[in-house]
């Protein structure tokens, strides 16, 4: 269906937008991707500003677009594109010095949050369809 709303390079149909606004409505991948694209910049900018204080936990969230590139099967993985993007982020954020790095995976209206927790040297996996969360 035609675009009802275009934001951050994402096109949202009226049907998807309408469904997301209903109580307990379906939030489609396109609606969530648009929301993430518009809010992860604000989140990361705020975290970067806060990280100037020594006692604040330093964190960064990768955009849905980058995460979707990183989770491709090996035969479809475009390493040069990802490497270029991650190097640009690293130049600005110094990824190795962060405490928490988040990756949001969105597929078929299912969302999973992965957190690389460098403070505790573990990976946390949060899946709303499971009754708990997993850490390794």
Backbone as a printed PyTorch tensor [residue, N CA C, xyz], in Angstrom:
tensor([[[  0.8410,  -1.1870,   0.0000],
         [  0.0000,   0.0000,   0.0000],
         [  0.8880,   1.2530,   0.0000]],

        [[  0.3570,   2.3890,  -0.4410],
         [  1.1630,   3.6140,  -0.5410],
         [  1.5870,   4.1290,   0.8370]],

        [[  2.6460,   4.9270,   0.8350],
         [  3.1660,   5.4930,   2.0870],
         [  2.2010,   6.5180,   2.6550]],

        [[  1.9530,   6.3910,   3.9390],
         [  1.1590,   7.3630,   4.6730],
         [  2.1000,   8.3360,   5.3820]],

        [[  3.2260,   7.8020,   5.8460],
         [  4.1820,   8.5670,   6.6190],
         [  5.5800,   8.1290,   6.2060]],

        [[  6.4540,   9.0830,   5.9970],
         [  7.8520,   8.7850,   5.6980],
         [  8.7060,   9.5190,   6.7170]],

        [[  9.5670,   8.7600,   7.3930],
         [ 10.4130,   9.3580,   8.4230],
         [ 11.6980,   8.5540,   8.5280]],

        [[ 12.8170,   9.2480,   8.5490],
         [ 14.1000,   8.5780,   8.6910],
         [ 14.3810,   7.5740,   7.5940]],

        [[ 13.8200,   7.7930,   6.4130],
         [ 14.0200,   6.8650,   5.3070],
         [ 13.0810,   5.6750,   5.3370]],

        [[ 12.1750,   5.6270,   6.3000],
         [ 11.2250,   4.5280,   6.4060],
         [  9.8610,   4.9880,   5.9220]],

        [[  9.1830,   4.1220,   5.2070],
         [  7.8580,   4.4090,   4.6700],
         [  6.8400,   3.5440,   5.4080]],

        [[  5.8330,   4.1890,   5.9600],
         [  4.8220,   3.4850,   6.7420],
         [  3.4740,   3.6470,   6.0660]],

        [[  2.7840,   2.5320,   5.9030],
         [  1.4550,   2.5750,   5.2940],
         [  0.4340,   3.0190,   6.3390]],

        [[ -0.6900,   3.5360,   5.8720],
         [ -1.7650,   3.9560,   6.7740],
         [ -2.2530,   2.7690,   7.5970]],

        [[ -2.3640,   1.6180,   6.9710],
         [ -2.8380,   0.4180,   7.6660],
         [ -1.8940,   0.0400,   8.8190]],

        [[ -0.5960,   0.0470,   8.5640],
         [  0.3720,  -0.2920,   9.6190],
         [  0.3390,   0.7300,  10.7450]],

        [[  0.2450,   2.0100,  10.3840],
         [  0.1920,   3.0690,  11.3820],
         [ -1.0740,   2.9350,  12.2200]],

        [[ -2.1910,   2.7110,  11.5690],
         [ -3.4810,   2.5730,  12.2520],
         [ -3.4700,   1.3710,  13.1930]],

        [[ -2.9490,   0.2330,  12.7250],
         [ -2.8920,  -0.9710,  13.5620],
         [ -2.0460,  -0.7480,  14.8100]],

        [[ -0.9670,   0.0100,  14.6860],
         [ -0.0800,   0.2640,  15.8220],
         [ -0.7390,   1.1560,  16.8750]],

        [[ -1.7060,   1.9630,  16.4830],
         [ -2.3550,   2.8900,  17.4060],
         [ -3.5080,   2.2530,  18.1820]],

        [[ -3.9470,   1.0800,  17.7840],
         [ -5.0430,   0.4010,  18.4780],
         [ -4.5510,  -0.1470,  19.8190]],

        [[ -5.4460,  -0.2470,  20.8120],
         [ -5.0470,  -0.9130,  22.0580],
         [ -4.6040,  -2.3450,  21.7420]],

        [[ -3.4470,  -2.7340,  22.2410],
         [ -2.8640,  -4.0540,  21.9790],
         [ -2.7210,  -4.3200,  20.4830]],

        [[ -2.5180,  -3.2340,  19.7490],
         [ -2.4130,  -3.3250,  18.2930],
         [ -1.1060,  -3.9400,  17.8340]],

        [[ -1.1130,  -4.3910,  16.6210],
         [  0.0590,  -4.9790,  15.9780],
         [  1.0340,  -3.8710,  15.6030]],

        [[  2.2510,  -3.9710,  16.0730],
         [  3.2860,  -3.0140,  15.6880],
         [  4.1400,  -3.7010,  14.6410]],

        [[  3.9980,  -3.2670,  13.4170],
         [  4.7060,  -3.9100,  12.3080],
         [  6.1900,  -3.5730,  12.3410]],

        [[  6.9650,  -4.3340,  11.5760],
         [  8.4020,  -4.0790,  11.4820],
         [  8.6720,  -2.6650,  10.9870]],

        [[  7.8830,  -2.2000,  10.0160],
         [  8.1360,  -0.8700,   9.4500],
         [  7.8730,   0.2350,  10.4720]],

        [[  6.8330,   0.1040,  11.2900],
         [  6.5350,   1.1060,  12.3200],
         [  7.6260,   1.0980,  13.3900]],

        [[  8.0160,  -0.0860,  13.8410],
         [  9.0440,  -0.1690,  14.8680],
         [ 10.3870,   0.3260,  14.3470]],

        [[ 10.7380,  -0.0360,  13.1310],
         [ 12.0100,   0.4100,  12.5500],
         [ 12.0580,   1.9340,  12.4640]],

        [[ 10.9480,   2.5470,  12.0990],
         [ 10.8710,   4.0080,  12.0280],
         [ 11.0410,   4.6150,  13.4200]],

        [[ 10.3550,   4.0630,  14.4040],
         [ 10.4590,   4.5680,  15.7710],
         [ 11.8940,   4.4460,  16.2770]],

        [[ 12.5000,   3.2920,  16.0330],
         [ 13.8760,   3.0670,  16.4820],
         [ 14.8120,   4.0630,  15.8040]],

        [[ 14.6670,   4.2200,  14.4880],
         [ 15.5470,   5.1240,  13.7400],
         [ 15.4660,   6.5450,  14.2810]],

        [[ 14.2800,   6.9700,  14.6650],
         [ 14.1110,   8.3300,  15.1610],
         [ 14.5280,   8.4940,  16.6190]],

        [[ 14.5040,   7.4120,  17.3860],
         [ 14.8070,   7.5250,  18.8120],
         [ 16.2010,   7.0670,  19.2000]],

        [[ 16.8280,   6.1890,  18.3960],
         [ 18.1500,   5.7250,  18.7970],
         [ 19.1690,   6.8550,  18.7190]],

        [[ 18.9810,   7.8070,  17.8140],
         [ 19.8910,   8.9520,  17.7160],
         [ 19.8050,   9.7870,  18.9940]],

        [[ 18.5970,  10.0350,  19.4570],
         [ 18.3930,  10.8000,  20.6920],
         [ 19.0130,  10.0610,  21.8730]],

        [[ 18.7660,   8.7430,  21.9560],
         [ 19.3100,   7.9180,  23.0400],
         [ 20.8350,   7.9670,  23.0410]],

        [[ 21.4410,   7.7360,  21.8740],
         [ 22.9020,   7.7060,  21.7900],
         [ 23.5210,   9.0700,  22.0790]],

        [[ 22.8950,  10.1400,  21.6020],
         [ 23.4110,  11.4830,  21.8920],
         [ 23.3690,  11.7690,  23.3930]],

        [[ 22.2700,  11.3870,  24.0290],
         [ 22.1320,  11.5900,  25.4760],
         [ 23.1780,  10.7640,  26.2270]],

        [[ 23.3760,   9.5090,  25.8000],
         [ 24.3670,   8.6460,  26.4550],
         [ 25.7730,   9.1930,  26.2890]],

        [[ 26.0640,   9.7280,  25.1110],
         [ 27.3940,  10.2880,  24.8650],
         [ 27.6370,  11.4890,  25.7790]],

        [[ 26.6350,  12.3270,  25.9300],
         [ 26.7510,  13.5010,  26.8040],
         [ 26.9230,  13.0660,  28.2630]],

        [[ 26.1230,  12.0680,  28.6930],
         [ 26.2100,  11.5850,  30.0750],
         [ 27.5390,  10.9030,  30.3590]],

        [[ 28.1250,  10.2690,  29.3430],
         [ 29.3560,   9.5010,  29.5540],
         [ 30.5490,  10.3840,  29.9070]],

        [[ 30.3970,  11.6810,  29.7620],
         [ 31.4730,  12.5970,  30.1490],
         [ 31.6580,  12.6180,  31.6620]],

        [[ 30.6120,  12.1890,  32.3830],
         [ 30.7160,  12.0730,  33.8380],
         [ 31.2750,  10.6820,  34.1480]],

        [[ 32.2230,  10.6020,  35.0310],
         [ 32.9310,   9.3540,  35.3150],
         [ 32.0230,   8.2460,  35.8450]],

        [[ 31.0340,   8.5830,  36.6560],
         [ 30.2350,   7.5600,  37.3250],
         [ 29.1060,   6.9930,  36.4640]],

        [[ 28.8760,   7.5440,  35.3000],
         [ 27.7690,   7.1050,  34.4480],
         [ 28.2010,   5.9050,  33.6060]],

        [[ 27.3190,   4.9200,  33.4950],
         [ 27.5760,   3.7570,  32.6430],
         [ 27.5190,   4.2140,  31.1930]],

        [[ 28.5270,   3.8450,  30.4330],
         [ 28.6160,   4.2510,  29.0270],
         [ 27.9300,   3.2050,  28.1640]],

        [[ 26.9880,   3.6510,  27.3170],
         [ 26.2090,   2.7080,  26.5200],
         [ 25.9490,   3.2400,  25.1170]],

        [[ 25.6390,   2.3040,  24.2220],
         [ 25.3420,   2.6510,  22.8290],
         [ 24.3710,   1.6110,  22.2880]],

        [[ 23.4190,   2.0600,  21.4840],
         [ 22.4930,   1.1320,  20.8310],
         [ 22.6980,   1.2270,  19.3220]],

        [[ 22.9040,   0.0710,  18.7020],
         [ 23.0290,   0.0200,  17.2490],
         [ 21.6490,   0.1410,  16.6320]],

        [[ 21.5660,   0.8450,  15.5230],
         [ 20.2790,   1.0070,  14.8450],
         [ 19.7960,  -0.3370,  14.3150]],

        [[ 18.5000,  -0.4230,  14.1340],
         [ 17.8770,  -1.6280,  13.5800],
         [ 18.4680,  -1.9550,  12.2100]],

        [[ 18.7760,  -0.9460,  11.4310],
         [ 19.3210,  -1.1500,  10.0840],
         [ 20.6790,  -1.8410,  10.1600]],

        [[ 21.5600,  -1.3680,  11.0300],
         [ 22.8830,  -1.9780,  11.1640],
         [ 22.7650,  -3.3880,  11.7260]],

        [[ 21.9340,  -3.5600,  12.7450],
         [ 21.7540,  -4.8910,  13.3230],
         [ 21.2350,  -5.8690,  12.2820]],

        [[ 20.2940,  -5.4410,  11.4440],
         [ 19.7630,  -6.3490,  10.4170],
         [ 20.8410,  -6.7280,   9.4110]],

        [[ 21.8050,  -5.8430,   9.1660],
         [ 22.9320,  -6.1880,   8.2860],
         [ 23.8530,  -7.1960,   8.9610]],

        [[ 24.0610,  -7.0490,  10.2540],
         [ 24.9860,  -7.9180,  10.9810],
         [ 24.4770,  -9.3480,  11.1390]],

        [[ 23.1660,  -9.5670,  11.1010],
         [ 22.6340, -10.9080,  11.3460],
         [ 22.3620, -11.7030,  10.0780]],

        [[ 22.8260, -11.2190,   8.9360],
         [ 22.6550, -11.9760,   7.6940],
         [ 23.4100, -13.2940,   7.7610]],

        [[ 22.9110, -14.2790,   7.0210],
         [ 23.6380, -15.5420,   6.8740],
         [ 24.9880, -15.2470,   6.2330]],

        [[ 25.9650, -16.1030,   6.4750],
         [ 27.3410, -15.8770,   6.0080],
         [ 27.4240, -15.6090,   4.5110]],

        [[ 26.6530, -16.3340,   3.7070],
         [ 26.7340, -16.1540,   2.2500],
         [ 26.1480, -14.8210,   1.7800]],

        [[ 25.2940, -14.1950,   2.5810],
         [ 24.6930, -12.9110,   2.2160],
         [ 25.2990, -11.7250,   2.9680]],

        [[ 26.2290, -11.9980,   3.8560],
         [ 26.8160, -10.9570,   4.6940],
         [ 27.7390, -10.0670,   3.8670]],

        [[ 27.5290,  -8.7590,   3.9610],
         [ 28.3430,  -7.7850,   3.2300],
         [ 29.3150,  -7.1450,   4.2250]],

        [[ 30.4660,  -7.7790,   4.3770],
         [ 31.4040,  -7.3540,   5.4150],
         [ 31.9260,  -5.9360,   5.1990]],

        [[ 32.1640,  -5.5350,   3.9590],
         [ 32.7110,  -4.1950,   3.7150],
         [ 31.7430,  -3.1020,   4.1550]],

        [[ 30.4570,  -3.2940,   3.8550],
         [ 29.4410,  -2.3150,   4.2530],
         [ 29.3760,  -2.2130,   5.7760]],

        [[ 29.3130,  -3.3610,   6.4450],
         [ 29.2280,  -3.3680,   7.9090],
         [ 30.4960,  -2.8150,   8.5410]],

        [[ 31.6410,  -3.2080,   8.0070],
         [ 32.9140,  -2.7480,   8.5580],
         [ 33.0380,  -1.2320,   8.4560]],

        [[ 32.6460,  -0.6850,   7.3290],
         [ 32.6910,   0.7650,   7.1330],
         [ 31.7950,   1.4650,   8.1600]],

        [[ 30.5870,   0.9480,   8.3360],
         [ 29.6320,   1.5480,   9.2710],
         [ 30.1280,   1.4360,  10.7120]],

        [[ 30.5890,   0.2550,  11.0950],
         [ 31.0650,   0.0540,  12.4670],
         [ 32.3110,   0.9010,  12.7390]],

        [[ 33.1850,   1.0400,  11.7620],
         [ 34.3700,   1.8910,  11.9370],
         [ 33.9840,   3.3510,  12.1570]],

        [[ 32.9740,   3.8260,  11.4340],
         [ 32.4940,   5.1990,  11.6410],
         [ 31.9240,   5.3800,  13.0450]],

        [[ 31.1520,   4.3900,  13.4830],
         [ 30.5840,   4.4530,  14.8350],
         [ 31.7070,   4.4100,  15.8670]],

        [[ 32.6660,   3.5170,  15.6530],
         [ 33.7710,   3.3680,  16.5970],
         [ 34.6040,   4.6420,  16.7040]],

        [[ 34.7810,   5.3260,  15.5920],
         [ 35.5490,   6.5730,  15.6030],
         [ 34.8850,   7.5980,  16.5290]],

        [[ 33.5630,   7.6120,  16.5280],
         [ 32.8120,   8.5670,  17.3350],
         [ 32.5810,   8.0750,  18.7680]],

        [[ 32.3140,   6.7730,  18.9230],
         [ 31.8700,   6.2380,  20.2150],
         [ 32.9290,   5.4920,  21.0190]],

        [[ 34.0270,   5.0710,  20.3950],
         [ 35.0550,   4.2630,  21.0830],
         [ 34.4020,   3.0270,  21.7140]],

        [[ 33.8980,   2.1310,  20.8690],
         [ 33.1140,   0.9800,  21.3130],
         [ 33.7990,   0.1490,  22.3980]],

        [[ 35.0990,  -0.0300,  22.3280],
         [ 35.8140,  -0.8490,  23.3170],
         [ 35.7760,  -0.2410,  24.7200]],

        [[ 35.4850,   1.0410,  24.8330],
         [ 35.4500,   1.7100,  26.1390],
         [ 34.0400,   1.7970,  26.7140]],

        [[ 33.0600,   1.2780,  25.9870],
         [ 31.6820,   1.3230,  26.4660],
         [ 31.4320,   0.2070,  27.4720]],

        [[ 30.4100,   0.3770,  28.2950],
         [ 30.0300,  -0.6340,  29.2780],
         [ 28.9330,  -1.5510,  28.7510]],

        [[ 27.9830,  -0.9860,  28.0100],
         [ 26.8460,  -1.7440,  27.4790],
         [ 26.6560,  -1.4080,  26.0060]],

        [[ 26.5380,  -2.4390,  25.1780],
         [ 26.2630,  -2.2430,  23.7520],
         [ 25.0040,  -3.0420,  23.4320]],

        [[ 23.9920,  -2.3590,  22.8820],
         [ 22.6990,  -2.9770,  22.6160],
         [ 22.4850,  -3.2150,  21.1220]],

        [[ 21.8430,  -4.3400,  20.8190],
         [ 21.4290,  -4.6790,  19.4620],
         [ 19.9650,  -5.0880,  19.5350]],

        [[ 19.1130,  -4.4240,  18.7810],
         [ 17.7030,  -4.7870,  18.7230],
         [ 17.4560,  -5.5130,  17.4150]],

        [[ 16.9480,  -6.7300,  17.5090],
         [ 16.6350,  -7.5280,  16.3220],
         [ 15.1250,  -7.5280,  16.1550]],

        [[ 14.6750,  -7.1640,  14.9620],
         [ 13.2520,  -7.1280,  14.6450],
         [ 13.0280,  -7.9950,  13.4170]],

        [[ 12.2430,  -9.0570,  13.5690],
         [ 11.9020,  -9.9170,  12.4450],
         [ 10.4810, -10.4190,  12.6340]],

        [[  9.6900, -10.2780,  11.6030],
         [  8.3070, -10.7560,  11.6230],
         [  7.5560, -10.2950,  12.8710]],

        [[  7.6580,  -9.0190,  13.1730],
         [  6.9920,  -8.3830,  14.3140],
         [  7.4210,  -8.9640,  15.6610]],

        [[  8.5370,  -9.6260,  15.7000],
         [  9.0980, -10.1660,  16.9470],
         [ 10.3830,  -9.4060,  17.2440]],

        [[ 10.5470,  -8.9860,  18.4780],
         [ 11.7060,  -8.2170,  18.8490],
         [ 12.5090,  -8.9310,  19.9280]],

        [[ 13.8080,  -8.8880,  19.7590],
         [ 14.7340,  -9.4520,  20.7400],
         [ 15.8060,  -8.3980,  20.9960]],

        [[ 16.1500,  -8.2000,  22.2410],
         [ 17.2010,  -7.2540,  22.6020],
         [ 18.4100,  -8.0390,  23.0950]],

        [[ 19.5500,  -7.7650,  22.5020],
         [ 20.8010,  -8.3830,  22.9260],
         [ 21.6790,  -7.2710,  23.4890]],

        [[ 22.2480,  -7.5260,  24.6460],
         [ 23.1210,  -6.5480,  25.2900],
         [ 24.4740,  -7.1960,  25.5470]],

        [[ 25.5140,  -6.6030,  25.0010],
         [ 26.8680,  -7.0270,  25.3420],
         [ 27.2560,  -6.1980,  26.5590]],

        [[ 27.3580,  -6.8810,  27.6790],
         [ 27.6210,  -6.2330,  28.9550],
         [ 29.1050,  -6.4020,  29.2700]],

        [[ 29.8910,  -5.3940,  28.9250],
         [ 31.3320,  -5.4670,  29.1350],
         [ 31.7100,  -5.2980,  30.6050]],

        [[ 30.8210,  -4.7360,  31.4100],
         [ 31.0790,  -4.6040,  32.8470],
         [ 31.1420,  -5.9740,  33.5160]],

        [[ 30.2080,  -6.8330,  33.1480],
         [ 30.1250,  -8.1690,  33.7490],
         [ 30.6850,  -9.2620,  32.8460]],

        [[ 31.1890,  -8.8510,  31.6870],
         [ 31.7480,  -9.7810,  30.7040],
         [ 30.7510, -10.8830,  30.3620]],

        [[ 29.5480, -10.4580,  29.9650],
         [ 28.5140, -11.4060,  29.5850],
         [ 27.6460, -10.8170,  28.4890]],

        [[ 26.8870, -11.6900,  27.8700],
         [ 25.9150, -11.2760,  26.8670],
         [ 24.5400, -11.5600,  27.4440]],

        [[ 23.6840, -10.5500,  27.4750],
         [ 22.3160, -10.6940,  27.9610],
         [ 21.3710, -10.7230,  26.7740]],

        [[ 20.4010, -11.6090,  26.8450],
         [ 19.4530, -11.8400,  25.7590],
         [ 18.0560, -11.6950,  26.3380]],

        [[ 17.3010, -10.7250,  25.8430],
         [ 15.9540, -10.4720,  26.3470],
         [ 14.9480, -10.7240,  25.2320]],

        [[ 14.0640, -11.6650,  25.4560],
         [ 13.0590, -12.0250,  24.4610],
         [ 11.6950, -11.9530,  25.1360]],

        [[ 10.8240, -11.0320,  24.7090],
         [  9.5350, -10.8790,  25.3820],
         [  8.6290, -12.1000,  25.2670]],

        [[  8.9090, -13.0140,  24.3390],
         [  8.0820, -14.2080,  24.2200],
         [  8.5190, -15.3130,  25.1770]],

        [[  9.6960, -15.1770,  25.7630],
         [ 10.1430, -16.1240,  26.7870],
         [  9.7650, -15.5740,  28.1450]],

        [[  9.7030, -16.4350,  29.1460],
         [  9.2730, -15.9940,  30.4680],
         [ 10.3760, -15.3100,  31.2560]],

        [[ 11.5670, -15.3380,  30.7580],
         [ 12.6740, -14.7030,  31.4580],
         [ 13.6600, -14.1660,  30.4570]],

        [[ 14.8830, -14.0020,  30.9050],
         [ 15.9360, -13.5860,  29.9880],
         [ 17.1220, -14.5110,  30.1970]],

        [[ 17.9840, -14.5310,  29.2390],
         [ 19.1410, -15.4120,  29.2920],
         [ 20.4050, -14.5820,  29.3190]],

        [[ 21.3690, -15.0650,  30.0490],
         [ 22.6840, -14.4320,  30.0780],
         [ 23.7310, -15.5170,  29.9280]],

        [[ 24.7840, -15.1760,  29.2340],
         [ 25.9000, -16.1100,  29.0750],
         [ 27.1740, -15.4020,  29.4460]]])
